């Protein structure tokens, strides 16, 4: 399991951390998997860069699930249909959750069962800063606006 991001925090749930500012993501995934590639990639960012890195990092029969999209008008997946067919790879877009799953998840957070990773907390008056951070793709975890 890999965590790919912009800093070198200790991994929360990952075996390896790949820092996109210091390492070549595709090369590092291939190195860590003995050149096999990743069986499953879940792209929470959905930028053109992360999508291209994801496609290039897939193993044979690998699956890419895109569940987040930033800069939606710019984000594009460029993949060779021949490569996808020959390697039996698949790309799936998903909203990732239903309304009821959100309600259930918030209940788990309220009861302390789940503890979300909060990257940055902003007062409502600094909403523009929060949006800039999210738009930059540099956050790992949630960016939270505090009301009141």
mmCIF file of C-alpha atoms in Angstrom:
data_model
loop_
_atom_site.group_PDB
_atom_site.id
_atom_site.type_symbol
_atom_site.label_atom_id
_atom_site.label_comp_id
_atom_site.label_asym_id
_atom_site.label_seq_id
_atom_site.Cartn_x
_atom_site.Cartn_y
_atom_site.Cartn_z
ATOM 1 C CA UNK A 1 0.000 0.000 0.000
ATOM 2 C CA UNK A 2 1.442 3.367 -1.042
ATOM 3 C CA UNK A 3 0.638 6.897 0.103
ATOM 4 C CA UNK A 4 1.562 9.427 -2.548
ATOM 5 C CA UNK A 5 1.714 13.079 -1.533
ATOM 6 C CA UNK A 6 3.719 16.242 -1.073
ATOM 7 C CA UNK A 7 5.270 15.708 2.315
ATOM 8 C CA UNK A 8 7.159 13.104 4.257
ATOM 9 C CA UNK A 9 4.814 12.469 7.157
ATOM 10 C CA UNK A 10 4.851 9.068 8.739
ATOM 11 C CA UNK A 11 2.502 6.735 6.859
ATOM 12 C CA UNK A 12 -0.890 6.399 8.475
ATOM 13 C CA UNK A 13 -2.052 3.314 6.606
ATOM 14 C CA UNK A 14 0.637 2.776 3.995
ATOM 15 C CA UNK A 15 3.679 0.554 3.777
ATOM 16 C CA UNK A 16 5.568 3.131 1.697
ATOM 17 C CA UNK A 17 5.319 6.893 1.235
ATOM 18 C CA UNK A 18 6.181 8.424 -2.131
ATOM 19 C CA UNK A 19 6.904 12.169 -2.073
ATOM 20 C CA UNK A 20 5.924 13.600 -5.465
ATOM 21 C CA UNK A 21 8.255 16.551 -5.031
ATOM 22 C CA UNK A 22 11.312 14.363 -4.466
ATOM 23 C CA UNK A 23 10.571 11.118 -6.283
ATOM 24 C CA UNK A 24 9.355 9.941 -9.681
ATOM 25 C CA UNK A 25 6.025 8.318 -8.752
ATOM 26 C CA UNK A 26 5.893 5.861 -11.656
ATOM 27 C CA UNK A 27 9.528 4.775 -11.281
ATOM 28 C CA UNK A 28 9.144 4.371 -7.515
ATOM 29 C CA UNK A 29 5.990 2.239 -7.815
ATOM 30 C CA UNK A 30 7.713 0.028 -10.374
ATOM 31 C CA UNK A 31 10.802 -0.224 -8.144
ATOM 32 C CA UNK A 32 8.738 -1.158 -5.082
ATOM 33 C CA UNK A 33 6.743 -3.781 -7.005
ATOM 34 C CA UNK A 34 9.736 -5.367 -8.782
ATOM 35 C CA UNK A 35 8.553 -3.726 -12.030
ATOM 36 C CA UNK A 36 5.110 -5.349 -11.784
ATOM 37 C CA UNK A 37 3.138 -2.143 -11.159
ATOM 38 C CA UNK A 38 0.165 -1.620 -8.875
ATOM 39 C CA UNK A 39 -2.792 -4.015 -8.954
ATOM 40 C CA UNK A 40 -5.239 -1.353 -7.770
ATOM 41 C CA UNK A 41 -4.872 2.421 -7.737
ATOM 42 C CA UNK A 42 -7.455 4.694 -6.138
ATOM 43 C CA UNK A 43 -6.974 8.271 -7.343
ATOM 44 C CA UNK A 44 -8.534 10.726 -4.903
ATOM 45 C CA UNK A 45 -7.113 13.798 -6.675
ATOM 46 C CA UNK A 46 -8.004 13.289 -10.324
ATOM 47 C CA UNK A 47 -5.593 15.836 -11.779
ATOM 48 C CA UNK A 48 -4.062 15.261 -15.206
ATOM 49 C CA UNK A 49 -0.719 14.500 -13.536
ATOM 50 C CA UNK A 50 -2.052 11.962 -11.028
ATOM 51 C CA UNK A 51 -4.192 10.279 -13.690
ATOM 52 C CA UNK A 52 -1.231 9.872 -16.060
ATOM 53 C CA UNK A 53 0.975 8.576 -13.242
ATOM 54 C CA UNK A 54 -1.774 6.158 -12.263
ATOM 55 C CA UNK A 55 -2.230 4.744 -15.767
ATOM 56 C CA UNK A 56 1.552 4.385 -16.191
ATOM 57 C CA UNK A 57 1.809 2.591 -12.823
ATOM 58 C CA UNK A 58 -0.828 -0.092 -13.434
ATOM 59 C CA UNK A 59 0.125 -3.759 -13.401
ATOM 60 C CA UNK A 60 -1.184 -6.304 -15.872
ATOM 61 C CA UNK A 61 -4.907 -6.703 -15.063
ATOM 62 C CA UNK A 62 -4.576 -3.570 -12.896
ATOM 63 C CA UNK A 63 -7.552 -1.399 -12.024
ATOM 64 C CA UNK A 64 -7.671 2.369 -11.654
ATOM 65 C CA UNK A 65 -10.586 3.814 -9.684
ATOM 66 C CA UNK A 66 -11.013 7.579 -10.000
ATOM 67 C CA UNK A 67 -13.074 8.873 -7.087
ATOM 68 C CA UNK A 68 -11.900 12.475 -6.890
ATOM 69 C CA UNK A 69 -11.561 15.131 -9.539
ATOM 70 C CA UNK A 70 -9.794 18.446 -9.135
ATOM 71 C CA UNK A 71 -9.720 21.093 -11.784
ATOM 72 C CA UNK A 72 -12.358 19.036 -13.606
ATOM 73 C CA UNK A 73 -12.159 21.027 -16.821
ATOM 74 C CA UNK A 74 -8.411 20.282 -17.056
ATOM 75 C CA UNK A 75 -8.249 16.674 -15.887
ATOM 76 C CA UNK A 76 -7.837 14.185 -18.729
ATOM 77 C CA UNK A 77 -6.973 10.505 -18.858
ATOM 78 C CA UNK A 78 -4.770 9.681 -21.805
ATOM 79 C CA UNK A 79 -4.446 5.935 -22.223
ATOM 80 C CA UNK A 80 -3.688 3.662 -25.140
ATOM 81 C CA UNK A 81 -6.711 1.490 -25.899
ATOM 82 C CA UNK A 82 -4.311 -1.143 -27.222
ATOM 83 C CA UNK A 83 -2.349 -1.124 -23.939
ATOM 84 C CA UNK A 84 -5.552 -1.334 -21.856
ATOM 85 C CA UNK A 85 -6.813 -4.320 -23.867
ATOM 86 C CA UNK A 86 -3.489 -6.194 -24.097
ATOM 87 C CA UNK A 87 -2.747 -5.726 -20.393
ATOM 88 C CA UNK A 88 -6.402 -6.289 -19.430
ATOM 89 C CA UNK A 89 -6.394 -3.060 -17.432
ATOM 90 C CA UNK A 90 -9.513 -1.124 -16.481
ATOM 91 C CA UNK A 91 -10.381 2.427 -15.505
ATOM 92 C CA UNK A 92 -13.466 3.108 -13.412
ATOM 93 C CA UNK A 93 -15.016 6.412 -12.429
ATOM 94 C CA UNK A 94 -16.971 6.375 -9.209
ATOM 95 C CA UNK A 95 -18.677 8.859 -6.930
ATOM 96 C CA UNK A 96 -17.360 6.528 -4.242
ATOM 97 C CA UNK A 97 -20.303 6.686 -1.875
ATOM 98 C CA UNK A 98 -24.052 7.006 -1.477
ATOM 99 C CA UNK A 99 -25.893 9.534 0.676
ATOM 100 C CA UNK A 100 -26.606 6.848 3.287
ATOM 101 C CA UNK A 101 -22.931 5.892 3.409
ATOM 102 C CA UNK A 102 -22.083 9.539 4.168
ATOM 103 C CA UNK A 103 -24.624 9.531 7.024
ATOM 104 C CA UNK A 104 -23.189 6.250 8.346
ATOM 105 C CA UNK A 105 -19.630 7.556 8.089
ATOM 106 C CA UNK A 106 -20.454 10.799 9.915
ATOM 107 C CA UNK A 107 -22.077 8.712 12.660
ATOM 108 C CA UNK A 108 -18.861 6.674 13.011
ATOM 109 C CA UNK A 109 -16.851 9.905 13.248
ATOM 110 C CA UNK A 110 -19.245 11.338 15.854
ATOM 111 C CA UNK A 111 -18.872 8.169 17.949
ATOM 112 C CA UNK A 112 -15.075 8.313 17.679
ATOM 113 C CA UNK A 113 -14.810 5.041 15.745
ATOM 114 C CA UNK A 114 -13.255 6.821 12.748
ATOM 115 C CA UNK A 115 -10.812 9.673 13.101
ATOM 116 C CA UNK A 116 -10.472 11.691 9.892
ATOM 117 C CA UNK A 117 -7.053 12.994 8.918
ATOM 118 C CA UNK A 118 -7.294 16.799 9.019
ATOM 119 C CA UNK A 119 -4.579 18.543 7.041
ATOM 120 C CA UNK A 120 -5.592 22.109 7.830
ATOM 121 C CA UNK A 121 -8.313 23.898 9.772
ATOM 122 C CA UNK A 122 -9.429 27.370 8.614
ATOM 123 C CA UNK A 123 -11.953 29.797 10.098
ATOM 124 C CA UNK A 124 -14.833 30.512 7.727
ATOM 125 C CA UNK A 125 -13.389 33.974 7.069
ATOM 126 C CA UNK A 126 -10.375 32.289 5.404
ATOM 127 C CA UNK A 127 -12.428 30.107 3.042
ATOM 128 C CA UNK A 128 -10.484 31.457 0.059
ATOM 129 C CA UNK A 129 -7.223 30.110 1.536
ATOM 130 C CA UNK A 130 -8.858 26.740 2.113
ATOM 131 C CA UNK A 131 -10.079 26.620 -1.493
ATOM 132 C CA UNK A 132 -6.611 27.575 -2.746
ATOM 133 C CA UNK A 133 -5.053 24.710 -0.778
ATOM 134 C CA UNK A 134 -7.579 22.176 -2.065
ATOM 135 C CA UNK A 135 -7.214 23.497 -5.618
ATOM 136 C CA UNK A 136 -3.432 23.153 -5.433
ATOM 137 C CA UNK A 137 -3.704 19.433 -4.757
ATOM 138 C CA UNK A 138 -1.096 19.779 -1.992
ATOM 139 C CA UNK A 139 -3.261 18.604 0.884
ATOM 140 C CA UNK A 140 -3.203 15.108 2.293
ATOM 141 C CA UNK A 141 -6.305 14.587 4.367
ATOM 142 C CA UNK A 142 -9.213 16.936 4.836
ATOM 143 C CA UNK A 143 -9.278 20.710 4.729
ATOM 144 C CA UNK A 144 -11.873 21.896 7.204
ATOM 145 C CA UNK A 145 -13.732 25.200 7.514
ATOM 146 C CA UNK A 146 -14.694 26.073 11.075
ATOM 147 C CA UNK A 147 -17.969 27.939 11.566
ATOM 148 C CA UNK A 148 -18.208 30.074 14.659
#
